[in-house]
Each structure stands twice: as C-alpha cells, then as structure tokens.
Coordinates of C-alpha atoms in Angstrom, one line a residue:
X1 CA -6.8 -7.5 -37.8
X2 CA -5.1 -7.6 -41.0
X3 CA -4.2 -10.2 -43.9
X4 CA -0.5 -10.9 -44.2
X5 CA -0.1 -12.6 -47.4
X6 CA -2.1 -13.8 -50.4
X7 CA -0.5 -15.8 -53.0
X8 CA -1.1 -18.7 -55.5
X9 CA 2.4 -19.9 -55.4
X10 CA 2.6 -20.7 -51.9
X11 CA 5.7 -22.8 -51.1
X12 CA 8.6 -20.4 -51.6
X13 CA 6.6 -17.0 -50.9
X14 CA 4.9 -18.7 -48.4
X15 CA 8.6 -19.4 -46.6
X16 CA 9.7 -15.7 -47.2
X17 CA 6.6 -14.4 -45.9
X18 CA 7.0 -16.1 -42.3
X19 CA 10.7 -15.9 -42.1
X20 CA 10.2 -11.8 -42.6
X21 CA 7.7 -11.4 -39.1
X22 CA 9.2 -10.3 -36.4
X23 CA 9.5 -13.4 -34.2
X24 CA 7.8 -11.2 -31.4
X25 CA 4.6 -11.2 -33.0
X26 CA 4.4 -15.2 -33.2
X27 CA 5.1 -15.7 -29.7
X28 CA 3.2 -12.6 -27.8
X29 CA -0.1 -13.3 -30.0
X30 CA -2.1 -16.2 -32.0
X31 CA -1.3 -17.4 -35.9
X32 CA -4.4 -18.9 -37.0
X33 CA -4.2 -20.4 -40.7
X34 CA -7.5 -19.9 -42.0
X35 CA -6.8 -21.7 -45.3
X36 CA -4.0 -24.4 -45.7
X37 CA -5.4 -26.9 -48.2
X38 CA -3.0 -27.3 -51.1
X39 CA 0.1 -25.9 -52.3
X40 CA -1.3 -24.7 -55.3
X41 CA -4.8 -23.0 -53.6
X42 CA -4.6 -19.9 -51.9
X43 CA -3.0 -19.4 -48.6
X44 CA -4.5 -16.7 -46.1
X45 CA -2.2 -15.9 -42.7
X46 CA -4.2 -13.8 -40.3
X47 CA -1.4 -12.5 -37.2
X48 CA -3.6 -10.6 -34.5
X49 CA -2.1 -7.1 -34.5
X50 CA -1.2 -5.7 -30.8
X51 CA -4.2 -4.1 -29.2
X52 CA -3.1 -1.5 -27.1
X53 CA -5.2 -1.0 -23.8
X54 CA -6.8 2.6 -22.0
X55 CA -6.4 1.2 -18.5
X56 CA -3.8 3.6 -16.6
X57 CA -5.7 3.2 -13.1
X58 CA -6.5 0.2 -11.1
X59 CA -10.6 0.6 -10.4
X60 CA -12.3 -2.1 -8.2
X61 CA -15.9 -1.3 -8.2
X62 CA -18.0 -0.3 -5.5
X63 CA -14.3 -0.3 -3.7
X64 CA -16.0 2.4 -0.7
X65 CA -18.7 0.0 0.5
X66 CA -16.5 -3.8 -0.6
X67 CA -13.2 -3.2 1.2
X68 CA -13.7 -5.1 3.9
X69 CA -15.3 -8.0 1.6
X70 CA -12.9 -10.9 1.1
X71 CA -11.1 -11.9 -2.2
X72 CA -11.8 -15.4 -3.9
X73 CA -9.4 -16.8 -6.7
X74 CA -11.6 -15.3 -9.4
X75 CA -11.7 -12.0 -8.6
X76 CA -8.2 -12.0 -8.1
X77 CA -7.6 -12.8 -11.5
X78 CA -9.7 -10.0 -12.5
X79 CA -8.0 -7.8 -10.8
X80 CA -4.2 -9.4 -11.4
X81 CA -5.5 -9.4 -15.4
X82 CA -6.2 -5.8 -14.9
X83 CA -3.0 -4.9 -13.4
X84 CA -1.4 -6.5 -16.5
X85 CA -3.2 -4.1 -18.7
X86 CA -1.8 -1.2 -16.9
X87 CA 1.4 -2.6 -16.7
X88 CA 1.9 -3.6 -20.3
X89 CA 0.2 -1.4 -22.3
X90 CA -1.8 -3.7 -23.9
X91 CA -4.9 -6.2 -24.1
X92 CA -4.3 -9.6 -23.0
X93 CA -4.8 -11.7 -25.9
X94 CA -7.9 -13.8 -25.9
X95 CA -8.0 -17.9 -24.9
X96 CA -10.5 -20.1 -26.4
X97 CA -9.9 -22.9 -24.9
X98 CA -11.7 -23.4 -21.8
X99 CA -10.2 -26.7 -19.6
X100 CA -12.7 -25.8 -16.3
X101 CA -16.1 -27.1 -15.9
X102 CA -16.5 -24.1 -13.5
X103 CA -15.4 -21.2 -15.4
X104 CA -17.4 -19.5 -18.2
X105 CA -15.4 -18.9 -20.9
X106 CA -17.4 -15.0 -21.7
X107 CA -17.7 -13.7 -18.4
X108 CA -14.6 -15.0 -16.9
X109 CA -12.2 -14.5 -19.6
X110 CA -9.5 -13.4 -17.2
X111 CA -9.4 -16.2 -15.2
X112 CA -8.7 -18.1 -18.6
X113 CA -6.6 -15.3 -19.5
X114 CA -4.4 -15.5 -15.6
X115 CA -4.1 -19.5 -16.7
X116 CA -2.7 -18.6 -20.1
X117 CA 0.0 -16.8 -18.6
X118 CA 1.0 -19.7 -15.8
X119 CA -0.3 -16.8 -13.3
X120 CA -2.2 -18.9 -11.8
X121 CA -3.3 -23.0 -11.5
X122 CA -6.4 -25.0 -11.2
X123 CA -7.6 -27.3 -8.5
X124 CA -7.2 -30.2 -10.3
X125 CA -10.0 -32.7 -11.8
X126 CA -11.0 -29.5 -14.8
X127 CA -11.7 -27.4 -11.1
X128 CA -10.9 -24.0 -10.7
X129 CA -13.2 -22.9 -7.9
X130 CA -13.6 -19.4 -8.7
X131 CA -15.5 -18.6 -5.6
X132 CA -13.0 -20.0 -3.0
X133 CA -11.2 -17.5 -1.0
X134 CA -6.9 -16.8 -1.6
X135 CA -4.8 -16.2 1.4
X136 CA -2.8 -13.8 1.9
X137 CA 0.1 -16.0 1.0
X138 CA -0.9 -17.3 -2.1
X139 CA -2.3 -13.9 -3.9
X140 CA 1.5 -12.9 -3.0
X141 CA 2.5 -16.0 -5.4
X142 CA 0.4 -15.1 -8.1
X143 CA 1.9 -11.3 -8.1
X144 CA 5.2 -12.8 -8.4
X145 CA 4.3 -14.7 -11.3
X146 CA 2.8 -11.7 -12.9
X147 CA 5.9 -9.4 -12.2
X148 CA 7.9 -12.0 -13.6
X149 CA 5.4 -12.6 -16.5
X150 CA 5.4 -8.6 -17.3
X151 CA 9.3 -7.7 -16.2
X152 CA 11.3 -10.9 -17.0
X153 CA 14.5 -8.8 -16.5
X154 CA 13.9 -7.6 -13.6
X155 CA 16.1 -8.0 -10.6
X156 CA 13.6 -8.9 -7.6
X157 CA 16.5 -10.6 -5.4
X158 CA 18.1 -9.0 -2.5
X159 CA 16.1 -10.0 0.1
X160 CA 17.2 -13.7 0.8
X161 CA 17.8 -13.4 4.5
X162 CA 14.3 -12.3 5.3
X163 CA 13.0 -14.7 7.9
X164 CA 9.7 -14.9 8.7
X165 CA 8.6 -15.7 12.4
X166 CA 5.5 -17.9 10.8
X167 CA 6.1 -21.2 8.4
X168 CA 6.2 -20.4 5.0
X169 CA 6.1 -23.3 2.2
X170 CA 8.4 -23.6 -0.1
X171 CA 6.2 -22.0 -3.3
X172 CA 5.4 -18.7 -1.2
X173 CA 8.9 -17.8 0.4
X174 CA 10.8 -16.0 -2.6
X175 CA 7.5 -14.3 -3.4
X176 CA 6.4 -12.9 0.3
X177 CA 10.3 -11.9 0.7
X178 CA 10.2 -10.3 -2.4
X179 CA 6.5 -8.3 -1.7
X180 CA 7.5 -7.4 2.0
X181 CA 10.6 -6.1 1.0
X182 CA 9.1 -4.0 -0.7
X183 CA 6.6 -3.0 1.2
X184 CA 3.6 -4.5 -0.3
X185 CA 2.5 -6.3 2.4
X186 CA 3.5 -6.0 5.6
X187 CA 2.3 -7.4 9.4
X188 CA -1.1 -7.4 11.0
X189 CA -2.0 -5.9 14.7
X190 CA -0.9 -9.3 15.9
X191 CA 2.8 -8.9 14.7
X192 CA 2.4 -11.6 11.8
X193 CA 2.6 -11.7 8.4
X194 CA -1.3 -13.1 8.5
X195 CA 0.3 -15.9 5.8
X196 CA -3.3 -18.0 5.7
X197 CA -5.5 -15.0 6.6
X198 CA -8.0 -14.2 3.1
X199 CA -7.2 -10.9 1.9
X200 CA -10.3 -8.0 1.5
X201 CA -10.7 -6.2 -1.4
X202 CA -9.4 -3.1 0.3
X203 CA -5.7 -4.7 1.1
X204 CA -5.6 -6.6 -2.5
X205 CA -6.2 -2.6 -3.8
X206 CA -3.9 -0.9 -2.0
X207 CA -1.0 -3.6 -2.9
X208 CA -1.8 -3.7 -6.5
X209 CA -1.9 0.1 -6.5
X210 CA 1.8 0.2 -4.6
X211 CA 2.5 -2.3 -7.7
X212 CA 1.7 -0.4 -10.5
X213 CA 3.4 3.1 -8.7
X214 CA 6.4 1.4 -7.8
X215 CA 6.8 -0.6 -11.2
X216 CA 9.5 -1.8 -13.5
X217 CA 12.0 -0.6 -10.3
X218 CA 10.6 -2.3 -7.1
X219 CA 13.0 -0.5 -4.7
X220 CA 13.8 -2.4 -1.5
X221 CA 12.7 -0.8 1.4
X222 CA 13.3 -3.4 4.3
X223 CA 15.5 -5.8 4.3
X224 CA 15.1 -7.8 8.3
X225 CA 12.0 -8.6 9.3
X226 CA 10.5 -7.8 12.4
X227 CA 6.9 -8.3 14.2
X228 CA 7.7 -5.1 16.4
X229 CA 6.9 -1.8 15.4
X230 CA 7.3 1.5 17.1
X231 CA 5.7 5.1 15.8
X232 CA 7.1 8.3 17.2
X233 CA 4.2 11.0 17.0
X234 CA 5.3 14.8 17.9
X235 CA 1.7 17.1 18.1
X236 CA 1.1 20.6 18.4
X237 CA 3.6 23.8 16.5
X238 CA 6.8 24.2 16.2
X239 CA 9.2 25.6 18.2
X240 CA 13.0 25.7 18.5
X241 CA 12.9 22.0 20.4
X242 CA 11.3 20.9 16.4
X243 CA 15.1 21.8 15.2
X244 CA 16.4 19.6 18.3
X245 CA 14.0 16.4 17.8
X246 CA 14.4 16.4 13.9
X247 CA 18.4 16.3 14.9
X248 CA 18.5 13.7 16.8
X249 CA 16.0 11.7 14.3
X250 CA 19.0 12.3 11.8
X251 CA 21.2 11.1 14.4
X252 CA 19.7 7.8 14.8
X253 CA 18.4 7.7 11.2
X254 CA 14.8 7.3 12.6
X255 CA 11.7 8.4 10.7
X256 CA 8.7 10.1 12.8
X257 CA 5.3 11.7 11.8
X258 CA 4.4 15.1 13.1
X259 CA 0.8 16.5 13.5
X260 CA 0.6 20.0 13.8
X261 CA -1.4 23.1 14.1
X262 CA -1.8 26.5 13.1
X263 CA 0.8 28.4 11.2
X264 CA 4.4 26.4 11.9
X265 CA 7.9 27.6 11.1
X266 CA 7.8 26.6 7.2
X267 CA 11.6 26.0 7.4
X268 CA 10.9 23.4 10.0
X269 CA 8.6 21.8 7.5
X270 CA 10.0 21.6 4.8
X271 CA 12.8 19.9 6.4
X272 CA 10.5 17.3 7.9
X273 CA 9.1 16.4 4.6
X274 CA 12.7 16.3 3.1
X275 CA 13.9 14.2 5.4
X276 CA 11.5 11.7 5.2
X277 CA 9.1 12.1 8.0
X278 CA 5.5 12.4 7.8
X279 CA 3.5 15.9 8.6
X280 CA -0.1 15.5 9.5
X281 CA -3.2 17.7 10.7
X282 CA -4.0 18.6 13.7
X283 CA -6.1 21.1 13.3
X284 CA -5.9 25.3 12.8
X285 CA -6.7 26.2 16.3
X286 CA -6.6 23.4 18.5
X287 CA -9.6 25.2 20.3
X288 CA -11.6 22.1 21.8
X289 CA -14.9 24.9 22.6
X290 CA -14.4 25.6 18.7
X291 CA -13.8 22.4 17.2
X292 CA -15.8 20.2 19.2
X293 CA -19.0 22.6 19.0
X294 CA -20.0 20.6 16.1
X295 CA -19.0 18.7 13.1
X296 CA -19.2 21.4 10.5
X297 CA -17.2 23.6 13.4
X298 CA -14.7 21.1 13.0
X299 CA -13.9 20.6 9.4
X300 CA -13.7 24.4 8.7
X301 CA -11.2 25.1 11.5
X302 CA -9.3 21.3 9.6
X303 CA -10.0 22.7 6.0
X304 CA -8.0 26.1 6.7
X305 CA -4.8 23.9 8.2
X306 CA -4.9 21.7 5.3
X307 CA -4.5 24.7 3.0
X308 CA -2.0 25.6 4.9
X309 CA -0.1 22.8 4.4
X310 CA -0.6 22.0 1.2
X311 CA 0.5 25.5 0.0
X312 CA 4.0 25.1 2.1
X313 CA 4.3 21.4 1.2
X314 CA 2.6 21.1 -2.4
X315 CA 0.3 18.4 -0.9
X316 CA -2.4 17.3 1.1
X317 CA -1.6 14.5 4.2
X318 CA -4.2 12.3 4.6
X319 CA -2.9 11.6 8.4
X320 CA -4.8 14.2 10.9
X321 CA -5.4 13.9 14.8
X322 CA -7.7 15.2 16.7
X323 CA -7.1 17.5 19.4
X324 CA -7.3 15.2 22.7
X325 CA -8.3 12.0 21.1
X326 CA -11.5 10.8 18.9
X327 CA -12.2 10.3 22.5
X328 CA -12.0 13.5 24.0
X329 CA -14.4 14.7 26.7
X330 CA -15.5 17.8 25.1
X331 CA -16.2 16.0 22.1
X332 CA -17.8 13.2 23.4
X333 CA -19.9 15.3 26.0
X334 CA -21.1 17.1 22.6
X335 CA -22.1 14.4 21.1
X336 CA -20.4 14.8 17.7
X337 CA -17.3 12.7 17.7
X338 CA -19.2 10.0 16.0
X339 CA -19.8 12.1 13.3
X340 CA -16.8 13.4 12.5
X341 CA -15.1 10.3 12.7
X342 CA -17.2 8.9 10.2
X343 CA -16.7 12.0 8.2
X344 CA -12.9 11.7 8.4
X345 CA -13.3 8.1 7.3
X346 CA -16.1 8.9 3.9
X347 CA -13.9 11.7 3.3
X348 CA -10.5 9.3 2.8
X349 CA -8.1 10.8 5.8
X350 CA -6.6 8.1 8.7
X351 CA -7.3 9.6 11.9
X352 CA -4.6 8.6 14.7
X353 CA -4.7 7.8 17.8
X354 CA -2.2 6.1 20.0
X355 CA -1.4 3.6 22.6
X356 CA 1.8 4.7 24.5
X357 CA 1.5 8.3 26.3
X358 CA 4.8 9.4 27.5
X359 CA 3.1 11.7 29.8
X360 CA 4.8 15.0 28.4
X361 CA 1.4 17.0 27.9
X362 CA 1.0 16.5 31.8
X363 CA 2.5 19.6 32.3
X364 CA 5.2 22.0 31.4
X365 CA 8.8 20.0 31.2
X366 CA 7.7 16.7 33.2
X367 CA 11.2 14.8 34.4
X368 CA 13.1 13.2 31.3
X369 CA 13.5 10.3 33.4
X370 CA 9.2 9.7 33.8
X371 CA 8.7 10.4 29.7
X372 CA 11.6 7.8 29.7
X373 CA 9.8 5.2 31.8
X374 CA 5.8 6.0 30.3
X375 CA 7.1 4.8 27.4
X376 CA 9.5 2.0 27.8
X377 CA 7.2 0.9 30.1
X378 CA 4.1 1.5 28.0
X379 CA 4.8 -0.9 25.5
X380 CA 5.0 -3.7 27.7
X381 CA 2.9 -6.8 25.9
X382 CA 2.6 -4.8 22.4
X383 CA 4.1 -5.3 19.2
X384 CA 2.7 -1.8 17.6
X385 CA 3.4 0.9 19.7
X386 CA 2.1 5.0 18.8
X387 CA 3.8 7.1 20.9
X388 CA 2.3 10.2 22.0
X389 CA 4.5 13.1 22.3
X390 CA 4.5 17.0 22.3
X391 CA 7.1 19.4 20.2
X392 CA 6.0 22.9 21.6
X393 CA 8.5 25.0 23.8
X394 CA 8.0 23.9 27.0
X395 CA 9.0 20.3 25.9
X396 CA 12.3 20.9 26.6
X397 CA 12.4 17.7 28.4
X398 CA 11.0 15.4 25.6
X399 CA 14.1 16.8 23.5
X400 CA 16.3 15.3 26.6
X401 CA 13.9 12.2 26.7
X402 CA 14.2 11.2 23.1
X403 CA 17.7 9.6 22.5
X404 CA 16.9 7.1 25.5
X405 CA 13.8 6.1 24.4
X406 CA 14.6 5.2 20.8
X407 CA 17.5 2.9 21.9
X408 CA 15.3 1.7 24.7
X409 CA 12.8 0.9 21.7
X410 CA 15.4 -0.5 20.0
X411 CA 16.5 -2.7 22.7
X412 CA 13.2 -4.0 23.2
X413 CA 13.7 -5.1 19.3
X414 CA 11.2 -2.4 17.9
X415 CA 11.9 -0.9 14.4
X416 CA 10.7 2.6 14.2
X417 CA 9.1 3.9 11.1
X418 CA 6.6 6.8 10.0
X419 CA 3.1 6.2 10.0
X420 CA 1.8 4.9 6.4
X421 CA -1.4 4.1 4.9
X422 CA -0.7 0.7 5.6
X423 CA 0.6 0.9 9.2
X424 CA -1.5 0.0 12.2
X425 CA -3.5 3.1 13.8
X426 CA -4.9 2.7 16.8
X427 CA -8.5 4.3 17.5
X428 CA -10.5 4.8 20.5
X429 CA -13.6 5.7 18.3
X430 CA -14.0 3.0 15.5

C-alpha cells in the first residue's frame, strides 16, 4: 500500500495529484478515499499498488486420487481464478461486496473474485449455488470470458464454420468453436462433443494446463469438425519399410504414432518426431518369457528403452504398448498384468491398446488386399478406430496396404491424427 498525497490545500493539488496517475491504476485496482471531509481538512488517497503473484503452475490438490471427481461452479472458479494468476502475473484484486446468500465472502473469495470480472453469473434470487455441477459446455463459456478478460487483443476468430453434430445454444457456440479449435476440448468415445456431460477434475486440469502452455497465441489446430477418428499405430523396430510408411504419411499429410523397441535406426526417429508423429515404447526386448515373468521384470527391460529414447529424442513419451496386449496370454497366465497396468497408470504413462487389427502380425507379408479389408472392415459401427500395424521387414505388404487404407478411412469420413493425451485409448485391462 502506499499514501499518494497529503495536503492542506486540497482543491487545486488535489486536481493535479489525480490527473498525474496513470489511468491504468484507477481502472485495474480500487481508490478508496479514506478522508474527504472539507476542502480545507486533510485529504488522504490510498491507490492499491499491483501485487504481483508466485503462481507459474496450475496445482489442483489431491489431483491423483480426484480426477475422476466432477467439477461444480465453485470450484471452477477457483481453479479459472487461479489460471488468471498465472496468466496475468498478478493477484486478483480483492471484492468486498458479497451479493450471494450462499457464498462466504473469506473462503470463497474467488467466486466473488470470477463475478467481479463478468467470468461468471449467479443463479438469480442472490443464488450462486456453488455446489452445483458445470457442464462441459458452460465451463467452455466461462474460459472464453476469461481469455477475453486476460487477452482483450487477441484474435480468437477463425473458426466460424465449425459445426457441431449436437445443439449448441447461442451463449456456448463461439466459445466451444473457439476451445475445440484449438484443441482444448475435443469428443468423447461416443463421437460427441459431451455438450451437457459435467466435467471431472482431471479433464478441467488438463484443459486449463493446454490454456496456460498455449497462451497469449492460441494456434488453431482444427478447423472441420468431425465425430470420426482414426489412429494409425506401426509396433516393433525399424526397418527400410519405416522410410516407406513415413513417405507415404508425408504424402497424404497424415500423422501416425509409432511404438517401438530395442535400438531403432536413430535417423528414422528423428524424422518421425520432426515430422510430427508420435514415438512410443514398446519395450527393450520384446521378450514376452522376460517381460511378463514379473512386474519388476517388466519395468527394467521398459526403463532401459525409455533411456534410449529419451537420449536420441531429448524426451521421455508417456505412450508405451505392451508386447501382445495388456491382455496377453503369457501375461495374463502369470498373473501380473494387473500389476503393471496399474503401475503404468501411478507412474503417469497411457498404455495403448487397439480395436482394429489389420491382421499383418499373422504372418510374414499377409496379402495387401486382406490388411486392406481387416481394417476397412474393422471399423464398421466405430467412430474411434486404433489401428494395429507392424513396421518390421517382413511388412513389405503393410507398406503396399497403406495408401488404400487411409483413403478408405477417409472415405468412410475418418480424420486421422496421432495419438494424444487427450485421444481415446482403448484397453483390454482397465
């Protein structure tokens, strides 16, 4: 705090004094005169300096064991206050006045705070219902307002001829076309947007963290919408058909995710990762006797590929898959698979599975025309698809395969991407 002026001859100086501040300072904190009586008593103008803030990271307590709890309209205002913090630099400025019956003023400051800033409204009658659950739909609204609030500047058009396959209201449809275009949000398992569904903790973190990373720029990533997704998934090392795949993925300008073992050609993956695609684990060995003896077996032979990798890369993929499946009989006949799933989980990787097989790990160069046909046929009644294919050398006919089924995926109105944080993984062991 500090004391701007103190003067017995108040009128003039008085004038001077507020016509000097920087305008900023009136309108971004509060003037409180704490003495106004006469024009000939003394005149004391307090102006709340800026208060800078320490937040630089987004941290929901408890985050491990709540993510699957779902949000209500006060703890998204925590949580939106917070990201305004980290956005701005500085402290939200403190509000007094408290117009809900339902709110306590102390210990829910940033619901008062959210108000302040038009992020959010009440429920009407002095209600704010802090406990009721926020759909999906309107915690998109109140990030709009807060970009808005925080980047007034910013350009957040571009993405007016997003259509969305469920109703949208009025209020939400410049705000969910701006957050999945960006790829803040994006569809459920069912192919929808999930408009009324009440968010968790977990989704409300990992958009708010996608936020603050992507922040003041918000680059468009997608500009259609579609409820159909396909994944392309290559396992195993490379080979000479890795040069051929990663061609024709240029070709088509198609992103894919490869899992792969052991020591690969390093050329091969660098050029995956500079090209966009996504390299996961899949183990050191890919000895099922060796892995699957038991869970410590496991992570050693993982550990020693994920060094690998990270050495060649410069960083660690939290994508693995496990040699055959979580499923997989030796595994399962060992009894460990439950483990190490949940290990993988407590230990923050994604473990992938998938639900399309083209049928190349069948044996050596299977007929292009049946990898063709497992596929196209396998995603019959599916709008996320993981597609299970092989890069090694004997693959030749996957290579041949490939052009056909991405415009056959394509045709069937699937957009192809690389597997994300966000994207839907399939699991035969949950």
């Amino acid at each position: 705090m500090g004391i701007l002026l103190l003067t017995s001859v108040p009128s003039l100086l008085l004038s001077i004094a507020l016509a000097t501040q920087p305008i900023p300072a009136f309108e971004s904190k509060e003037l409180n005169l704490l003495s106004s009586v006469s024009q000939q008593e003394e005149h004391f103008i307090l102006i709340e300096e800026d208060e800078m803030s320490d937040k630089t990271e987004l941290v929901i307590e408890n985050l491990q064991q709540r993510k699957d709890y779902t949000l209500d309209r006060g703890e998204a205002c925590r949580y939106i206050m917070d990201t305004y913090e980290i956005l701005t630099g500085k402290k939200p400025k403190v509000v007094l006045e408290n117009p809900f019956s339902d709110v306590d003023t102390e210990s829910q400051a940033f619901i008062l705070q959210a108000y302040d800033l038009g992020i959010v409204n009440g429920k009407g009658d002095n209600i704010f219902s802090p406990s009721e659950g926020l759909s999906r739909s309107d915690f998109v609204i109140l990030l709009y307002r807060l970009i808005e609030t925080v980047y007034p500047d910013a350009d957040l058009s571009g993405t007016e001829e997003i259509v969305f396959e469920e109703k949208v209201s009025k209020a939400a449809m410049v705000p969910l076309q701006f957050a999945y275009s960006r790829g803040l949000i994006d569809i459920q398992n069912n192919g929808k947007i999930g408009l009324d569904n009440v968010l968790t903790l977990g989704e409300v973190s990992d958009i708010l963290h996608e936020v603050i990373e992507t922040a003041p720029d918000f680059p468009v990533k997608y500009t259609n919408f579609t409820s159909k997704r396909a994944f392309l998934t290559f396992d195993d090392g490379t080979s000479e058909n890795t040069a051929k795949i990663l061609d024709i993925l240029k070709e088509y300008h198609v992103k894919a995710t490869f899992f792969v073992t052991g020591t690969c050609d390093e050329e091969l993956l660098q050029r995956m990762q500079e090209e966009g695609h996504i390299v996961g684990n899949h183990t050191n060995s890919h000895k099922y006797e060796v892995l699957y003896s038991s869970a410590d077996a496991f992570w050693n032979d993982f550990y020693i590929e994920q060094q690998y990798l990270e050495d060649v890369l410069g960083t660690a993929s939290p994508f693995m898959r496990f040699p055959g499946g979580s499923n997989n009989s030796i595994g399962m006949k060992n009894g460990v698979m439950g483990d190490i799933t949940t290990q993988a989980k407590q230990n923050g990787y994604f473990y992938i599975d998938w639900n399309v097989d083209s049928g190349d790990a069948r044996g050596n160069n299977v007929p292009k025309d049946t990898i063709v046909s497992n596929v196209l046929n396998g995603t019959s009644g599916k709008n996320q698809v993981i597609i299970l294919m092989h890069q090694t050398k004997p693959k030749q006919t996957t290579v041949e395969a490939l052009p056909e089924i991405i415009e056959g995926l394509q045709a069937q109105g699937y957009e192809i991407r690389p597997i994300t944080e966000k994207s839907y993984m399939p699991r035969f062991v949950k």
